[in-house]
């Protein structure tokens, strides 16, 4: 074998010996640190030396006066597992702190009673199962500012060990069940008396009314309070999509909230609320071709505003996808125009709408105007309309009248001229002149003498 091989073997053997020595030293320390149940239940005591204070008499001589005895602080016994084997009391070594006591008593120790040891073993079991924090102890007045160990109750031979945990604090926030149920009922009623509804932001003005009159009337009729959260005009102008506004309803009962929600929907969709009307209030309707909806509304809404203000009614104009230049397939679906108000006024409003559809005017909507029908053969429509509508534009501009050509949806086959009486007469004369001029040109074109 080489010298290097022998060196490696020797190093391995030395390492193993060192490992065994270290392991044995740790095992010895652990054996010394094991505390038996009998030893654990016997608390160690520490005595404080009594200090002598010299006091001077009146004659100046000093006498030794004993100071007050400091109470003994006993250490807390450590819990020991019950499955360990107990050493006999004769083989255990007495603690150092009890040497002086043995010498004073002549080196004799009193044997402990077996029943006491059993009680101590049960008390150790209780301390192990009850893992509660130890109570804090206050420092003695003589040792304030110094670290002191926790003070535990001394063990009396006639009493068992009792471990007292921290007292449970009463929950002051806990209320009786009756009060809690009352609070729950109050919160549920409060939640039930609050609701909200979302409408189009452009219809908020109708809900509020002039100077808030409509909203105040709704609050008085239902006993609810309305809070409107609507976007500002600047935000609505920047965003092209329609924005919504939220109306929060608070207070009142469930019936009142249902009524005010229905009234708000009616105001935003129809422009009126049945809740705010009189007992004679009724809802009516009339069917109209979508071509004439613009006639009912008028330029800038002037026509419909005149009807509503004059007759104290509310008109509802439906939305439609009909376009005049779109190709026609089948019959056009008529639109239902809603009329809401008293029976008499609603009947008058219906007559006004029918007059607008037939003759394009009414005394309420167009005061001082009349209409005249002009019978023009269909072969002369081109000369009345003119190239790209030049003649009809000339008639409307120069004579200040409105001229309506007949179509398949018209109630008459004649041309209707609407305006003041004098202007209408002048327009009819010019139309007749156009017809005569076209007739002469035709005769001249097909006359033999011309060729």
Short mmCIF file of C-alpha atoms in Angstrom, two decimals:
data_model
loop_
_atom_site.label_atom_id
_atom_site.label_comp_id
_atom_site.label_asym_id
_atom_site.label_seq_id
_atom_site.Cartn_x
_atom_site.Cartn_y
_atom_site.Cartn_z
CA UNK A 1 0.00 0.00 0.00
CA UNK A 2 1.17 3.47 -0.77
CA UNK A 3 1.80 6.12 1.82
CA UNK A 4 -1.01 8.29 0.42
CA UNK A 5 -3.53 5.46 0.84
CA UNK A 6 -2.51 4.96 4.48
CA UNK A 7 -2.84 8.68 5.08
CA UNK A 8 -6.41 8.68 3.73
CA UNK A 9 -7.39 5.72 5.90
CA UNK A 10 -5.95 7.37 9.01
CA UNK A 11 -7.85 10.59 8.29
CA UNK A 12 -11.13 8.69 7.93
CA UNK A 13 -10.58 6.87 11.25
CA UNK A 14 -9.77 10.13 13.06
CA UNK A 15 -12.94 11.76 11.64
CA UNK A 16 -15.08 8.88 12.84
CA UNK A 17 -13.59 9.08 16.35
CA UNK A 18 -14.27 12.83 16.52
CA UNK A 19 -17.87 12.27 15.39
CA UNK A 20 -18.44 9.67 18.12
CA UNK A 21 -17.02 11.97 20.79
CA UNK A 22 -19.29 14.83 19.69
CA UNK A 23 -22.36 12.59 19.61
CA UNK A 24 -21.66 11.26 23.11
CA UNK A 25 -21.21 14.76 24.48
CA UNK A 26 -24.60 15.82 23.05
CA UNK A 27 -26.26 12.74 24.47
CA UNK A 28 -24.80 13.48 27.92
CA UNK A 29 -26.09 17.06 27.78
CA UNK A 30 -29.56 15.88 26.79
CA UNK A 31 -29.58 13.33 29.63
CA UNK A 32 -28.62 16.01 32.14
CA UNK A 33 -31.28 18.37 30.75
CA UNK A 34 -34.13 15.84 31.21
CA UNK A 35 -36.39 16.79 34.09
CA UNK A 36 -38.41 14.15 35.84
CA UNK A 37 -42.03 14.75 36.91
CA UNK A 38 -41.14 14.68 40.60
CA UNK A 39 -38.34 17.14 40.12
CA UNK A 40 -40.50 19.37 37.89
CA UNK A 41 -43.26 19.66 40.47
CA UNK A 42 -40.83 20.74 43.16
CA UNK A 43 -40.24 24.43 42.48
CA UNK A 44 -36.86 25.87 43.24
CA UNK A 45 -36.70 28.80 45.56
CA UNK A 46 -34.35 31.63 45.80
CA UNK A 47 -33.72 33.50 48.98
CA UNK A 48 -32.84 37.10 49.14
CA UNK A 49 -30.25 38.16 51.62
CA UNK A 50 -31.51 40.32 54.40
CA UNK A 51 -29.95 43.70 54.45
CA UNK A 52 -29.04 45.30 57.72
CA UNK A 53 -29.53 49.03 58.00
CA UNK A 54 -27.61 50.97 60.55
CA UNK A 55 -29.75 53.31 62.56
CA UNK A 56 -28.33 55.92 64.90
CA UNK A 57 -29.67 56.51 68.37
CA UNK A 58 -29.96 59.80 69.94
CA UNK A 59 -26.56 59.17 71.57
CA UNK A 60 -25.02 58.65 68.15
CA UNK A 61 -24.52 54.87 68.57
CA UNK A 62 -25.60 52.77 65.73
CA UNK A 63 -27.75 49.65 66.05
CA UNK A 64 -28.33 46.96 63.47
CA UNK A 65 -31.93 46.95 62.39
CA UNK A 66 -33.27 44.22 60.19
CA UNK A 67 -34.79 45.39 56.90
CA UNK A 68 -38.13 44.21 55.68
CA UNK A 69 -38.08 40.76 54.19
CA UNK A 70 -38.46 40.60 50.43
CA UNK A 71 -41.04 38.04 49.32
CA UNK A 72 -39.65 34.93 47.71
CA UNK A 73 -40.29 34.54 43.97
CA UNK A 74 -40.69 30.97 42.96
CA UNK A 75 -40.00 29.72 39.49
CA UNK A 76 -42.70 28.15 37.39
CA UNK A 77 -42.42 24.34 37.14
CA UNK A 78 -41.72 23.00 33.67
CA UNK A 79 -44.15 20.48 32.16
CA UNK A 80 -42.75 17.00 31.75
CA UNK A 81 -44.16 14.29 29.44
CA UNK A 82 -45.99 11.58 31.33
CA UNK A 83 -44.62 8.64 29.37
CA UNK A 84 -41.13 9.04 30.74
CA UNK A 85 -40.06 6.72 33.51
CA UNK A 86 -39.83 8.40 36.88
CA UNK A 87 -36.65 8.08 38.80
CA UNK A 88 -36.94 7.05 42.46
CA UNK A 89 -36.75 9.86 44.95
CA UNK A 90 -33.69 8.30 46.65
CA UNK A 91 -31.60 8.39 43.43
CA UNK A 92 -32.41 12.03 42.55
CA UNK A 93 -29.95 14.62 43.58
CA UNK A 94 -31.22 17.43 45.75
CA UNK A 95 -31.03 20.93 44.23
CA UNK A 96 -28.26 23.21 45.31
CA UNK A 97 -30.63 25.73 46.80
CA UNK A 98 -31.78 23.17 49.45
CA UNK A 99 -28.32 22.23 50.78
CA UNK A 100 -28.42 24.76 53.61
CA UNK A 101 -31.89 23.58 54.59
CA UNK A 102 -30.69 19.99 54.86
CA UNK A 103 -27.75 21.01 57.04
CA UNK A 104 -30.01 22.96 59.38
CA UNK A 105 -32.33 20.04 59.75
CA UNK A 106 -29.52 17.69 60.53
CA UNK A 107 -29.23 16.37 56.99
CA UNK A 108 -32.57 14.59 57.22
CA UNK A 109 -35.30 14.98 54.57
CA UNK A 110 -38.93 14.20 55.07
CA UNK A 111 -40.29 11.55 52.71
CA UNK A 112 -43.09 12.70 50.43
CA UNK A 113 -46.46 11.09 50.45
CA UNK A 114 -47.37 8.96 47.38
CA UNK A 115 -50.83 10.52 47.15
CA UNK A 116 -49.21 13.95 46.93
CA UNK A 117 -47.00 12.76 44.08
CA UNK A 118 -50.04 11.49 42.19
CA UNK A 119 -51.75 14.84 42.64
CA UNK A 120 -48.66 16.60 41.37
CA UNK A 121 -48.50 14.32 38.33
CA UNK A 122 -52.13 15.14 37.48
CA UNK A 123 -51.41 18.84 37.92
CA UNK A 124 -48.49 18.55 35.46
CA UNK A 125 -50.85 16.88 32.97
CA UNK A 126 -53.27 19.80 33.34
CA UNK A 127 -50.50 22.32 32.74
CA UNK A 128 -49.52 20.47 29.58
CA UNK A 129 -53.04 20.36 28.14
CA UNK A 130 -53.88 23.94 29.03
CA UNK A 131 -51.43 26.01 26.95
CA UNK A 132 -52.55 29.46 27.95
CA UNK A 133 -50.24 32.45 28.38
CA UNK A 134 -49.02 33.13 31.92
CA UNK A 135 -50.43 36.20 33.62
CA UNK A 136 -48.21 39.20 33.89
CA UNK A 137 -46.96 40.11 37.39
CA UNK A 138 -46.35 43.58 38.68
CA UNK A 139 -42.89 44.48 39.98
CA UNK A 140 -42.45 44.96 43.71
CA UNK A 141 -42.06 48.51 44.94
CA UNK A 142 -38.50 47.78 46.18
CA UNK A 143 -37.44 46.43 42.78
CA UNK A 144 -39.06 48.84 40.33
CA UNK A 145 -36.92 49.30 37.24
CA UNK A 146 -35.38 45.80 37.63
CA UNK A 147 -36.29 42.67 35.72
CA UNK A 148 -38.33 40.29 37.84
CA UNK A 149 -39.49 36.80 37.12
CA UNK A 150 -43.23 35.96 37.08
CA UNK A 151 -44.71 35.17 40.47
CA UNK A 152 -46.74 31.99 40.80
CA UNK A 153 -48.92 30.75 43.60
CA UNK A 154 -47.21 28.47 46.09
CA UNK A 155 -48.24 24.86 46.36
CA UNK A 156 -49.83 23.74 49.58
CA UNK A 157 -49.69 20.06 50.52
CA UNK A 158 -53.42 19.85 51.23
CA UNK A 159 -54.57 21.45 47.94
CA UNK A 160 -54.34 20.40 44.32
CA UNK A 161 -52.61 22.42 41.64
CA UNK A 162 -55.07 24.65 39.81
CA UNK A 163 -54.11 26.40 36.60
CA UNK A 164 -56.18 29.53 36.01
CA UNK A 165 -56.18 30.94 32.52
CA UNK A 166 -56.95 34.52 31.53
CA UNK A 167 -60.51 35.56 32.22
CA UNK A 168 -62.77 35.85 29.24
CA UNK A 169 -63.75 39.38 28.46
CA UNK A 170 -67.37 40.10 27.94
CA UNK A 171 -68.25 41.38 24.51
CA UNK A 172 -69.76 44.75 25.23
CA UNK A 173 -70.75 45.20 21.59
CA UNK A 174 -73.05 42.18 21.78
CA UNK A 175 -76.67 43.25 22.01
CA UNK A 176 -79.78 41.31 22.87
CA UNK A 177 -81.38 39.36 20.07
CA UNK A 178 -84.48 41.48 20.19
CA UNK A 179 -82.49 44.67 19.61
CA UNK A 180 -80.56 43.04 16.77
CA UNK A 181 -83.73 41.92 15.05
CA UNK A 182 -85.14 45.41 15.42
CA UNK A 183 -82.04 46.87 13.79
CA UNK A 184 -82.25 44.37 10.95
CA UNK A 185 -85.88 45.26 10.35
CA UNK A 186 -85.00 48.95 10.33
CA UNK A 187 -82.18 48.48 7.84
CA UNK A 188 -84.34 46.29 5.61
CA UNK A 189 -87.11 48.88 5.64
CA UNK A 190 -84.58 51.61 4.84
CA UNK A 191 -83.20 49.56 1.98
CA UNK A 192 -86.70 48.86 0.71
CA UNK A 193 -87.56 52.58 0.72
CA UNK A 194 -84.66 53.43 -1.62
CA UNK A 195 -84.77 52.74 -5.35
CA UNK A 196 -83.47 54.17 -8.61
CA UNK A 197 -84.47 54.36 -12.25
CA UNK A 198 -82.46 55.10 -15.39
CA UNK A 199 -83.80 57.26 -18.24
CA UNK A 200 -82.40 58.98 -21.29
CA UNK A 201 -80.45 62.10 -20.31
CA UNK A 202 -82.22 64.13 -23.01
CA UNK A 203 -85.59 63.54 -21.26
CA UNK A 204 -84.52 64.87 -17.86
CA UNK A 205 -85.94 68.31 -18.68
CA UNK A 206 -89.40 66.79 -19.10
CA UNK A 207 -89.13 65.05 -15.71
CA UNK A 208 -88.02 68.25 -13.97
CA UNK A 209 -90.52 70.51 -15.72
CA UNK A 210 -90.54 74.32 -15.84
CA UNK A 211 -88.67 75.56 -12.72
CA UNK A 212 -88.94 72.06 -11.22
CA UNK A 213 -92.76 72.09 -11.14
CA UNK A 214 -93.20 68.56 -12.50
CA UNK A 215 -90.69 67.04 -10.09
CA UNK A 216 -92.27 68.83 -7.11
CA UNK A 217 -95.71 67.58 -8.18
CA UNK A 218 -94.41 64.01 -8.31
CA UNK A 219 -92.89 64.32 -4.82
CA UNK A 220 -96.12 65.72 -3.38
CA UNK A 221 -98.29 63.05 -5.03
CA UNK A 222 -96.19 60.06 -3.91
CA UNK A 223 -94.39 61.27 -0.76
CA UNK A 224 -91.01 60.34 -2.24
CA UNK A 225 -87.89 62.43 -2.73
CA UNK A 226 -86.18 62.53 -6.14
CA UNK A 227 -82.44 63.09 -6.66
CA UNK A 228 -81.32 63.41 -10.29
CA UNK A 229 -77.78 62.46 -11.33
CA UNK A 230 -77.42 63.56 -14.95
CA UNK A 231 -74.26 64.19 -17.02
CA UNK A 232 -73.34 67.77 -17.75
CA UNK A 233 -74.05 69.36 -21.11
CA UNK A 234 -70.34 69.52 -21.95
CA UNK A 235 -69.93 65.78 -21.45
CA UNK A 236 -73.05 64.96 -23.48
CA UNK A 237 -71.91 67.19 -26.36
CA UNK A 238 -68.52 65.45 -26.61
CA UNK A 239 -69.99 61.93 -26.60
CA UNK A 240 -72.11 61.06 -29.62
CA UNK A 241 -73.71 58.01 -28.01
CA UNK A 242 -76.91 58.63 -26.02
CA UNK A 243 -76.19 58.99 -22.32
CA UNK A 244 -78.38 57.92 -19.43
CA UNK A 245 -79.32 59.72 -16.23
CA UNK A 246 -80.09 58.08 -12.90
CA UNK A 247 -82.94 59.23 -10.67
CA UNK A 248 -82.64 58.07 -7.04
CA UNK A 249 -85.95 57.63 -5.20
CA UNK A 250 -85.88 57.79 -1.40
CA UNK A 251 -88.59 57.77 1.25
CA UNK A 252 -92.19 56.79 0.89
CA UNK A 253 -93.67 53.32 0.88
CA UNK A 254 -93.47 50.61 -1.76
CA UNK A 255 -96.69 51.75 -3.43
CA UNK A 256 -95.47 55.34 -3.70
CA UNK A 257 -92.14 54.23 -5.21
CA UNK A 258 -93.96 52.11 -7.81
CA UNK A 259 -96.21 55.06 -8.75
CA UNK A 260 -93.36 57.53 -9.12
CA UNK A 261 -91.34 55.08 -11.25
CA UNK A 262 -94.31 54.60 -13.59
CA UNK A 263 -94.80 58.36 -13.79
CA UNK A 264 -91.11 58.96 -14.64
CA UNK A 265 -91.23 56.36 -17.43
CA UNK A 266 -94.40 57.95 -18.83
CA UNK A 267 -92.78 61.40 -18.77
CA UNK A 268 -89.65 60.20 -20.57
CA UNK A 269 -91.52 58.12 -23.18
CA UNK A 270 -94.82 59.96 -23.69
CA UNK A 271 -94.12 63.43 -22.33
CA UNK A 272 -96.86 63.26 -19.67
CA UNK A 273 -97.76 61.29 -16.56
CA UNK A 274 -101.25 60.05 -15.86
CA UNK A 275 -100.57 60.46 -12.13
CA UNK A 276 -100.45 64.26 -12.50
CA UNK A 277 -103.61 64.59 -14.59
CA UNK A 278 -107.23 65.13 -13.59
CA UNK A 279 -109.96 62.51 -13.33
CA UNK A 280 -111.30 63.43 -16.80
CA UNK A 281 -107.94 62.55 -18.31
CA UNK A 282 -107.90 59.92 -21.08
CA UNK A 283 -105.54 58.41 -23.63
CA UNK A 284 -106.48 58.24 -27.32
CA UNK A 285 -104.68 57.67 -30.62
CA UNK A 286 -104.95 58.06 -34.39
CA UNK A 287 -103.22 56.21 -37.23
CA UNK A 288 -101.04 58.27 -39.59
CA UNK A 289 -98.82 57.49 -42.55
CA UNK A 290 -95.14 58.02 -41.59
CA UNK A 291 -94.85 60.59 -44.43
CA UNK A 292 -97.00 63.05 -42.46
CA UNK A 293 -95.23 62.82 -39.09
CA UNK A 294 -93.07 65.77 -40.09
CA UNK A 295 -96.24 67.76 -40.86
CA UNK A 296 -97.52 67.14 -37.31
CA UNK A 297 -94.24 68.13 -35.69
CA UNK A 298 -93.61 71.14 -37.93
CA UNK A 299 -90.38 73.14 -38.39
CA UNK A 300 -88.62 73.29 -35.02
CA UNK A 301 -91.60 71.58 -33.35
CA UNK A 302 -93.80 74.66 -33.72
CA UNK A 303 -96.85 72.75 -34.99
CA UNK A 304 -97.00 70.15 -32.22
CA UNK A 305 -96.32 72.80 -29.57
CA UNK A 306 -99.22 74.87 -30.89
CA UNK A 307 -101.59 71.87 -30.65
CA UNK A 308 -100.50 70.95 -27.13
CA UNK A 309 -100.68 74.50 -25.76
CA UNK A 310 -103.99 75.39 -27.43
CA UNK A 311 -105.87 72.21 -26.51
CA UNK A 312 -104.02 71.25 -23.28
CA UNK A 313 -103.15 67.80 -24.58
CA UNK A 314 -100.00 65.77 -25.00
CA UNK A 315 -99.07 64.22 -28.34
CA UNK A 316 -96.74 61.24 -28.65
CA UNK A 317 -94.93 60.88 -31.97
CA UNK A 318 -93.61 57.35 -32.58
CA UNK A 319 -90.23 56.65 -34.14
CA UNK A 320 -90.08 55.13 -37.63
CA UNK A 321 -87.51 53.83 -40.10
CA UNK A 322 -89.49 54.97 -43.13
CA UNK A 323 -87.62 57.06 -45.71
CA UNK A 324 -89.30 58.83 -48.64
CA UNK A 325 -86.68 57.83 -51.23
CA UNK A 326 -86.38 54.22 -50.07
CA UNK A 327 -87.73 51.50 -52.41
CA UNK A 328 -91.25 50.49 -51.47
CA UNK A 329 -92.01 46.85 -50.83
CA UNK A 330 -95.63 46.07 -50.01
CA UNK A 331 -97.82 48.32 -47.91
CA UNK A 332 -96.34 50.90 -45.58
CA UNK A 333 -97.10 50.32 -41.91
CA UNK A 334 -99.06 53.19 -40.38
CA UNK A 335 -97.87 54.91 -37.21
CA UNK A 336 -99.93 55.42 -34.08
CA UNK A 337 -99.87 58.98 -32.76
CA UNK A 338 -100.89 59.15 -29.11
CA UNK A 339 -103.22 61.83 -27.75
CA UNK A 340 -103.60 62.31 -23.99
CA UNK A 341 -105.96 64.78 -22.32
CA UNK A 342 -109.60 65.34 -21.65
CA UNK A 343 -112.09 63.69 -23.97
CA UNK A 344 -113.22 66.93 -25.60
CA UNK A 345 -109.73 68.30 -26.17
CA UNK A 346 -108.44 64.98 -27.40
CA UNK A 347 -111.22 64.82 -29.96
CA UNK A 348 -110.30 68.30 -31.22
CA UNK A 349 -106.63 67.35 -31.39
CA UNK A 350 -107.50 64.33 -33.49
CA UNK A 351 -109.41 66.59 -35.94
CA UNK A 352 -106.39 68.91 -36.17
CA UNK A 353 -104.10 65.98 -37.01
CA UNK A 354 -106.45 64.75 -39.73
CA UNK A 355 -106.61 68.24 -41.22
CA UNK A 356 -102.82 68.42 -41.31
CA UNK A 357 -102.64 65.04 -43.06
CA UNK A 358 -105.24 65.99 -45.70
CA UNK A 359 -104.82 69.75 -46.27
CA UNK A 360 -101.47 70.44 -44.59
CA UNK A 361 -102.84 73.20 -42.36
CA UNK A 362 -105.36 74.01 -39.61
CA UNK A 363 -106.53 77.24 -38.00
CA UNK A 364 -104.82 76.30 -34.69
CA UNK A 365 -101.48 75.46 -36.26
CA UNK A 366 -101.54 77.84 -39.27
CA UNK A 367 -103.89 80.72 -38.51
CA UNK A 368 -105.02 82.87 -41.50
CA UNK A 369 -104.12 80.31 -44.15
CA UNK A 370 -106.40 78.62 -46.66
CA UNK A 371 -105.92 75.88 -49.21
CA UNK A 372 -107.07 75.44 -52.80
CA UNK A 373 -107.12 72.37 -55.01
CA UNK A 374 -105.89 72.74 -58.59
CA UNK A 375 -106.87 70.03 -61.06
CA UNK A 376 -103.86 69.46 -63.26
CA UNK A 377 -103.65 66.52 -65.65
CA UNK A 378 -100.76 64.22 -64.89
CA UNK A 379 -99.21 64.92 -68.32
CA UNK A 380 -98.58 68.52 -67.23
CA UNK A 381 -96.86 67.71 -63.93
CA UNK A 382 -93.47 68.13 -65.57
CA UNK A 383 -94.17 71.73 -66.55
CA UNK A 384 -95.44 72.61 -63.02
CA UNK A 385 -92.43 70.99 -61.34
CA UNK A 386 -89.89 72.25 -63.88
CA UNK A 387 -86.36 71.08 -64.59
CA UNK A 388 -84.98 69.71 -61.31
CA UNK A 389 -87.94 71.35 -59.48
CA UNK A 390 -87.13 74.87 -60.70
CA UNK A 391 -90.77 75.92 -61.26
CA UNK A 392 -92.09 74.63 -57.96
CA UNK A 393 -89.26 76.43 -56.15
CA UNK A 394 -90.15 79.59 -58.06
CA UNK A 395 -93.81 79.35 -57.00
CA UNK A 396 -92.97 78.79 -53.32
CA UNK A 397 -90.44 81.58 -53.20
CA UNK A 398 -92.23 84.30 -55.21
CA UNK A 399 -95.79 83.75 -54.02
CA UNK A 400 -95.04 82.68 -50.43
CA UNK A 401 -97.18 79.57 -50.59
CA UNK A 402 -96.75 75.84 -50.12
CA UNK A 403 -97.59 73.54 -53.01
CA UNK A 404 -98.05 69.78 -52.55
CA UNK A 405 -98.05 67.41 -55.46
CA UNK A 406 -100.36 64.36 -55.23
CA UNK A 407 -98.91 60.90 -54.60
CA UNK A 408 -100.19 57.41 -53.98
CA UNK A 409 -100.69 58.16 -50.28
CA UNK A 410 -102.62 61.41 -50.81
CA UNK A 411 -106.33 61.72 -50.14
CA UNK A 412 -106.82 63.66 -53.41
CA UNK A 413 -105.38 63.65 -56.93
CA UNK A 414 -105.26 67.44 -57.17
CA UNK A 415 -102.40 69.83 -56.46
CA UNK A 416 -102.93 71.58 -53.13
CA UNK A 417 -101.78 75.16 -52.67
CA UNK A 418 -101.70 76.50 -49.07
CA UNK A 419 -101.20 80.11 -48.07
CA UNK A 420 -103.00 83.39 -47.74
CA UNK A 421 -105.91 83.94 -50.08
CA UNK A 422 -104.21 86.51 -52.32
CA UNK A 423 -101.00 84.55 -52.60
CA UNK A 424 -102.87 81.37 -53.38
CA UNK A 425 -104.81 83.06 -56.20
CA UNK A 426 -101.61 84.39 -57.74
CA UNK A 427 -99.95 80.99 -57.50
CA UNK A 428 -102.92 79.26 -59.14
CA UNK A 429 -102.86 81.82 -62.00
CA UNK A 430 -99.17 81.14 -62.57
CA UNK A 431 -99.78 77.38 -62.60
CA UNK A 432 -102.48 77.83 -65.21
CA UNK A 433 -100.08 79.96 -67.28
CA UNK A 434 -97.50 77.16 -67.20
CA UNK A 435 -100.11 74.69 -68.42
CA UNK A 436 -101.23 76.99 -71.29
CA UNK A 437 -97.62 77.61 -72.35
CA UNK A 438 -96.90 73.90 -72.53
CA UNK A 439 -100.12 73.34 -74.51
CA UNK A 440 -99.14 75.95 -77.13
CA UNK A 441 -95.69 74.44 -77.53
CA UNK A 442 -97.21 71.02 -78.11
CA UNK A 443 -99.68 72.34 -80.72
CA UNK A 444 -96.95 74.26 -82.46
CA UNK A 445 -94.70 71.23 -82.55
CA UNK A 446 -97.28 68.94 -84.09
CA UNK A 447 -98.92 71.51 -86.45
CA UNK A 448 -98.49 70.94 -90.22
CA UNK A 449 -98.14 74.64 -91.02
CA UNK A 450 -95.09 74.86 -88.77
CA UNK A 451 -93.21 72.49 -91.07
#
